[in-house]
Amino acid sequence: MKDAYYLFQSGELQRRNNTLLLISKSGRKHYIPVMKVDSVHAFGNIILNSRLLDFLSQMGIALHTYNYYGNYTGTYYPKDSNISGFLHVKQAQYFLDPKKRLEIAVSIVHASIHNMIRIITRYSSTVPIMEELQCLHEFKNAALSAQSIHELMGYEGSARKAYYQAFAKALDVDFEGRLKRPPKGRLNALISFGNTLLYTETVSRIYQTQLDPSVSFLHEPSTRRFSLCLDLAEMFKPVIVDRIISTLVGKNILNDSDFDDTFDGTYLSRDGKRKFVELFSRRLKETVTYPRLKRKLSYRNIIQQECYKLIKHLLGIEPYSAFRVWW
């Protein structure tokens, strides 16, 4: 599978013959091996033109952009070569049917809480988190009997609150609760940036399939976001994002210069983003034995497999069972 490419330098991104070339402000040239790239993430100030966008579209490469704070600002989404009108109609039908929509959403939330439990249980022998674990088990069971999306979202929100309280205890860091806009405190800054990376990675994975990223089941579809990406990312946050945060904090990889507190909120500096992205990219390439296929898959592949599982459900081929940590 092709890989994501992360740009932190500012400059001009060009098409040069049949590859990509970044010319930095200092005039330094850096060629990007286009045949190995499926998405480009631009964290610096990038100048581009329509010739470049046409080339990215030909190559099926998505371009994700971020602002100074590391917040996702948008995606140049190439012309969809995998479009399926039939699947689009099916996806919309499942969203419009309250029972069918709830069935998928329940599977997502139940699996998400299951994954939170599996990750946080690893700390239970050394950290006093039994109360939070009990809450997580209760919300996991309650999710199965939810009668509406609103009720289900309430269980998911309460579970994540308990989970982050336990996670902060495990990391031995100060945490006043999940604060997103803007993120307050260093743990919130790490969670927000990691979730943003996972969201855009999920956008790229969905693009490789025939799913419509704007039609979701747990989150409400809305303007200015691909809500299906939010659905699918829920299950992978504990396994990918939070494990990276645990490594960064537990191994003291980050220092004061990796955070920026000069604005209203706390954000990662450019060096802090680089460190996070390095581990994120490495984590997506890690492999585990995937039971359904009986072979090893990377986490990037597993996210895409989740898309295919959902497609099979929508087409009536196989009931959807959301991703659960099995190891």
Coordinates of C-alpha atoms in Angstrom, one line a residue:
M1 CA 0.0 0.0 0.0
K2 CA 1.1 3.5 -0.7
D3 CA 2.0 5.8 2.1
A4 CA 1.1 9.3 3.5
Y5 CA 3.6 12.1 3.0
Y6 CA 3.9 14.9 5.6
L7 CA 5.2 18.3 4.7
F8 CA 6.3 20.7 7.5
Q9 CA 8.3 23.1 5.3
S10 CA 6.8 26.1 3.6
G11 CA 7.3 26.7 0.0
E12 CA 5.9 25.9 -3.5
L13 CA 4.7 22.4 -4.4
Q14 CA 5.0 21.7 -8.1
R15 CA 4.5 19.1 -10.7
R16 CA 7.9 18.4 -12.1
N17 CA 7.7 16.0 -15.1
N18 CA 5.9 13.0 -13.6
T19 CA 6.7 13.5 -9.9
L20 CA 6.3 16.1 -7.2
L21 CA 8.8 18.8 -6.2
L22 CA 8.8 21.0 -3.1
I23 CA 10.8 24.1 -3.4
S24 CA 11.3 25.6 0.1
K25 CA 11.6 29.3 0.8
S26 CA 15.3 29.0 0.9
G27 CA 15.3 27.5 -2.6
R28 CA 16.1 24.0 -1.5
K29 CA 14.5 21.4 -3.7
H30 CA 13.0 18.2 -2.4
Y31 CA 11.5 15.5 -4.7
I32 CA 8.6 13.4 -3.5
P33 CA 8.4 9.8 -4.9
V34 CA 4.8 10.2 -6.2
M35 CA 4.3 6.5 -7.0
K36 CA 4.7 5.7 -3.3
V37 CA 2.3 8.4 -2.1
D38 CA -1.5 8.2 -1.6
S39 CA -2.0 11.4 0.4
V40 CA 0.0 14.6 1.1
H41 CA -0.4 16.4 4.5
A42 CA 0.6 20.1 4.3
F43 CA 1.4 21.6 7.7
G44 CA 3.5 24.5 6.2
N45 CA 2.4 27.4 4.0
I46 CA 2.2 25.7 0.6
I47 CA 1.9 27.5 -2.8
L48 CA 0.3 25.4 -5.5
N49 CA -1.4 25.8 -8.9
S50 CA -4.0 24.1 -11.0
R51 CA -1.4 22.1 -12.9
L52 CA -0.4 20.5 -9.6
L53 CA -4.0 19.8 -8.6
D54 CA -4.6 18.2 -12.0
F55 CA -1.6 15.9 -11.5
L56 CA -2.7 15.0 -8.0
S57 CA -6.1 14.1 -9.4
Q58 CA -4.6 11.9 -12.1
M59 CA -2.5 10.1 -9.5
G60 CA -5.5 9.7 -7.0
I61 CA -3.6 11.6 -4.3
A62 CA -5.6 13.5 -1.7
L63 CA -4.1 16.8 -0.3
H64 CA -4.9 17.5 3.3
T65 CA -4.1 21.0 4.7
Y66 CA -3.7 22.2 8.3
N67 CA -3.3 25.6 9.8
Y68 CA -0.6 26.9 12.1
Y69 CA -2.1 25.2 15.1
G70 CA -2.3 21.8 13.5
N71 CA -6.0 22.0 13.0
Y72 CA -7.4 20.3 9.9
T73 CA -8.6 22.9 7.4
G74 CA -9.6 20.9 4.3
T75 CA -8.9 18.3 1.7
Y76 CA -8.4 18.5 -2.0
Y77 CA -10.3 15.3 -3.0
P78 CA -9.4 14.0 -6.4
K79 CA -12.2 13.0 -8.8
D80 CA -13.8 9.9 -7.4
S81 CA -12.8 7.0 -9.6
N82 CA -14.5 4.4 -7.4
I83 CA -18.0 6.0 -7.4
S84 CA -21.0 3.7 -7.2
G85 CA -24.4 5.2 -7.5
F86 CA -26.0 1.9 -6.2
L87 CA -23.9 1.9 -3.0
H88 CA -24.5 5.6 -2.5
V89 CA -28.3 4.9 -2.6
K90 CA -27.9 2.0 -0.2
Q91 CA -25.8 4.1 2.2
A92 CA -28.5 6.8 2.2
Q93 CA -31.2 4.3 2.7
Y94 CA -29.5 2.9 5.8
F95 CA -29.1 6.4 7.2
L96 CA -32.7 7.2 6.6
D97 CA -34.0 4.0 8.3
P98 CA -33.8 4.7 12.1
K99 CA -33.5 1.0 12.9
K100 CA -30.8 0.2 10.4
R101 CA -28.9 3.3 11.3
L102 CA -29.0 2.6 15.0
E103 CA -27.8 -1.0 14.4
I104 CA -24.6 0.2 12.8
A105 CA -24.1 3.0 15.3
V106 CA -24.5 0.6 18.3
S107 CA -21.9 -1.7 16.8
I108 CA -19.4 1.3 16.5
V109 CA -20.0 2.6 20.0
H110 CA -19.9 -0.9 21.6
A111 CA -16.6 -1.7 19.8
S112 CA -15.2 1.7 20.7
I113 CA -15.8 1.3 24.4
H114 CA -14.5 -2.3 24.2
N115 CA -11.2 -0.9 22.8
M116 CA -11.0 1.7 25.5
I117 CA -11.3 -1.0 28.1
R118 CA -8.7 -3.2 26.5
I119 CA -6.2 -0.3 26.3
I120 CA -6.8 1.1 29.8
T121 CA -6.9 -2.3 31.5
R122 CA -3.2 -2.6 30.9
Y123 CA -2.6 0.0 33.6
S124 CA -5.0 -1.4 36.2
S125 CA -2.4 -3.3 38.1
T126 CA -0.4 -0.2 38.9
V127 CA -2.9 2.7 38.7
P128 CA -6.1 3.2 40.8
I129 CA -8.6 3.2 37.9
M130 CA -11.0 0.4 38.9
E131 CA -13.9 3.0 39.3
E132 CA -13.4 4.2 35.8
L133 CA -13.2 0.7 34.4
Q134 CA -16.4 -0.2 36.1
C135 CA -18.1 2.8 34.5
L136 CA -16.7 1.8 31.1
H137 CA -18.2 -1.7 31.4
E138 CA -21.6 -0.3 32.4
F139 CA -21.7 2.1 29.4
K140 CA -20.6 -0.6 27.1
N141 CA -23.5 -2.8 28.2
A142 CA -25.9 0.1 28.1
A143 CA -25.0 0.9 24.5
L144 CA -26.5 -2.4 23.4
S145 CA -29.9 -1.3 24.6
A146 CA -29.9 2.3 23.3
Q147 CA -33.1 3.2 21.7
S148 CA -31.9 6.3 19.8
I149 CA -28.8 7.9 18.4
H150 CA -29.0 10.6 20.9
E151 CA -29.1 8.1 23.8
L152 CA -26.2 6.2 22.3
M153 CA -24.1 9.3 21.9
G154 CA -24.7 10.0 25.6
Y155 CA -23.3 6.7 26.5
E156 CA -20.3 7.2 24.2
G157 CA -19.6 10.6 25.6
S158 CA -19.8 9.4 29.2
A159 CA -17.6 6.4 28.5
R160 CA -14.9 8.6 26.8
K161 CA -15.0 11.0 29.8
A162 CA -14.3 8.1 32.2
Y163 CA -11.7 6.7 29.9
Y164 CA -9.7 10.0 29.6
Q165 CA -9.8 10.3 33.4
A166 CA -8.2 6.9 33.7
F167 CA -5.8 7.6 30.9
A168 CA -4.6 10.8 32.6
K169 CA -4.0 8.8 35.8
A170 CA -2.1 6.2 33.9
L171 CA 0.1 8.9 32.4
D172 CA 0.4 10.8 35.7
V173 CA -0.5 14.1 34.0
D174 CA -2.8 17.0 34.9
F175 CA -6.1 16.8 33.2
E176 CA -9.2 18.9 33.8
G177 CA -11.3 17.1 31.2
R178 CA -11.6 17.0 27.5
L179 CA -11.5 20.5 26.1
K180 CA -11.3 20.8 22.4
R181 CA -11.9 24.3 21.1
P182 CA -9.3 25.4 21.9
P183 CA -7.5 22.5 23.5
K184 CA -6.6 23.3 27.1
G185 CA -3.5 21.7 28.6
R186 CA -0.9 19.4 27.0
L187 CA -2.8 16.2 27.1
N188 CA -5.7 17.8 25.3
A189 CA -3.3 19.2 22.7
L190 CA -1.9 15.7 22.1
I191 CA -5.4 14.2 21.9
S192 CA -6.7 16.8 19.5
F193 CA -3.7 16.7 17.2
G194 CA -3.7 12.8 17.1
N195 CA -7.4 12.7 16.4
T196 CA -7.0 15.1 13.6
L197 CA -4.3 12.9 12.0
L198 CA -6.5 9.8 12.4
Y199 CA -9.5 11.7 10.8
T200 CA -7.5 12.6 7.7
E201 CA -6.0 9.1 7.5
T202 CA -9.6 7.8 7.5
V203 CA -10.6 10.2 4.8
S204 CA -7.8 8.7 2.7
R205 CA -8.8 5.2 3.4
I206 CA -12.5 5.8 2.5
Y207 CA -11.4 7.5 -0.7
Q208 CA -9.9 4.1 -1.8
T209 CA -13.4 2.5 -1.6
Q210 CA -16.9 3.3 -2.9
L211 CA -18.3 4.7 0.3
D212 CA -19.5 8.3 0.5
P213 CA -17.6 10.0 3.4
S214 CA -20.4 12.5 4.0
V215 CA -23.1 9.9 4.9
S216 CA -22.6 8.6 8.4
F217 CA -24.5 6.6 11.0
L218 CA -23.3 7.6 14.5
H219 CA -22.5 11.2 13.9
E220 CA -24.9 13.5 12.2
P221 CA -24.0 14.4 8.6
S222 CA -23.3 18.1 8.3
T223 CA -21.5 20.6 6.2
R224 CA -17.7 21.2 6.4
R225 CA -16.8 17.6 7.5
F226 CA -16.8 14.0 6.3
S227 CA -18.9 12.6 9.1
L228 CA -18.4 8.9 8.2
C229 CA -14.7 9.5 8.9
L230 CA -15.7 10.5 12.5
D231 CA -17.7 7.2 12.8
L232 CA -14.9 4.9 11.7
A233 CA -12.2 6.8 13.6
E234 CA -13.9 6.3 16.9
M235 CA -12.8 2.7 17.1
F236 CA -9.2 3.4 16.4
K237 CA -8.5 6.3 18.7
P238 CA -7.5 4.2 21.7
V239 CA -5.5 1.8 19.6
I240 CA -3.6 4.3 17.5
V241 CA -3.7 7.8 18.9
D242 CA -3.7 7.0 22.6
R243 CA -1.0 4.4 22.3
I244 CA 1.2 7.0 20.6
I245 CA 0.5 9.6 23.4
S246 CA 1.4 6.9 25.9
T247 CA 4.8 6.5 24.2
L248 CA 5.5 10.2 23.9
V249 CA 4.7 10.9 27.5
G250 CA 5.9 7.6 29.1
K251 CA 9.3 7.8 27.3
N252 CA 9.7 11.6 27.9
I253 CA 10.1 12.2 24.2
L254 CA 8.4 15.6 24.4
N255 CA 9.8 18.7 26.2
D256 CA 8.6 22.2 26.9
S257 CA 9.7 23.5 23.4
D258 CA 7.3 21.0 21.8
F259 CA 4.3 22.9 23.1
D260 CA 3.0 26.4 22.4
D261 CA 1.0 28.1 25.1
T262 CA 1.3 31.7 23.7
F263 CA -2.2 31.6 22.2
D264 CA -5.6 30.9 23.7
G265 CA -5.1 27.2 24.3
T266 CA -2.3 24.7 24.1
Y267 CA -0.9 23.4 20.8
L268 CA 2.0 21.4 19.6
S269 CA 4.9 23.3 18.1
R270 CA 6.3 22.3 14.7
D271 CA 8.9 20.1 16.4
G272 CA 6.1 18.6 18.6
K273 CA 4.0 17.9 15.5
R274 CA 7.0 16.2 13.8
K275 CA 7.6 13.9 16.7
F276 CA 3.9 12.9 16.8
V277 CA 3.7 12.4 13.1
E278 CA 6.8 10.2 13.1
L279 CA 5.2 7.8 15.6
F280 CA 1.9 8.0 13.9
S281 CA 3.3 7.1 10.5
R282 CA 5.3 4.2 12.2
R283 CA 2.2 3.0 14.0
L284 CA 0.1 2.8 10.9
K285 CA 2.7 0.5 9.3
E286 CA 2.7 -1.9 12.3
T287 CA 1.1 -5.2 11.6
V288 CA -1.0 -7.7 13.5
T289 CA -2.5 -11.0 12.4
Y290 CA -6.0 -10.2 11.1
P291 CA -8.3 -13.1 12.0
R292 CA -10.8 -12.7 9.2
L293 CA -8.1 -13.0 6.5
K294 CA -5.7 -15.1 8.5
R295 CA -2.7 -12.9 7.6
K296 CA -0.9 -9.9 8.9
L297 CA -2.3 -6.4 8.1
S298 CA -1.0 -3.0 9.0
Y299 CA -3.3 -0.6 10.9
R300 CA -3.7 1.4 7.7
N301 CA -5.0 -1.8 6.0
I302 CA -7.3 -2.6 8.9
I303 CA -8.9 0.9 8.7
Q304 CA -9.6 0.2 5.0
Q305 CA -10.9 -3.3 5.8
E306 CA -13.4 -1.6 8.1
C307 CA -14.7 0.3 5.1
Y308 CA -15.1 -3.0 3.1
K309 CA -16.9 -4.6 6.0
L310 CA -19.4 -1.7 6.1
I311 CA -19.9 -2.0 2.3
K312 CA -20.7 -5.7 2.7
H313 CA -23.3 -4.8 5.3
L314 CA -24.9 -2.1 3.2
L315 CA -25.1 -4.5 0.3
G316 CA -26.7 -7.3 2.4
I317 CA -23.7 -9.6 2.0
E318 CA -22.6 -9.9 5.7
P319 CA -23.7 -8.2 9.0
Y320 CA -21.4 -5.5 10.2
S321 CA -19.3 -6.1 13.3
A322 CA -17.2 -3.1 14.2
F323 CA -13.4 -3.4 14.9
R324 CA -12.6 -4.8 18.3
V325 CA -9.1 -5.3 19.7
W326 CA -8.6 -9.0 19.9
W327 CA -5.0 -9.2 21.2

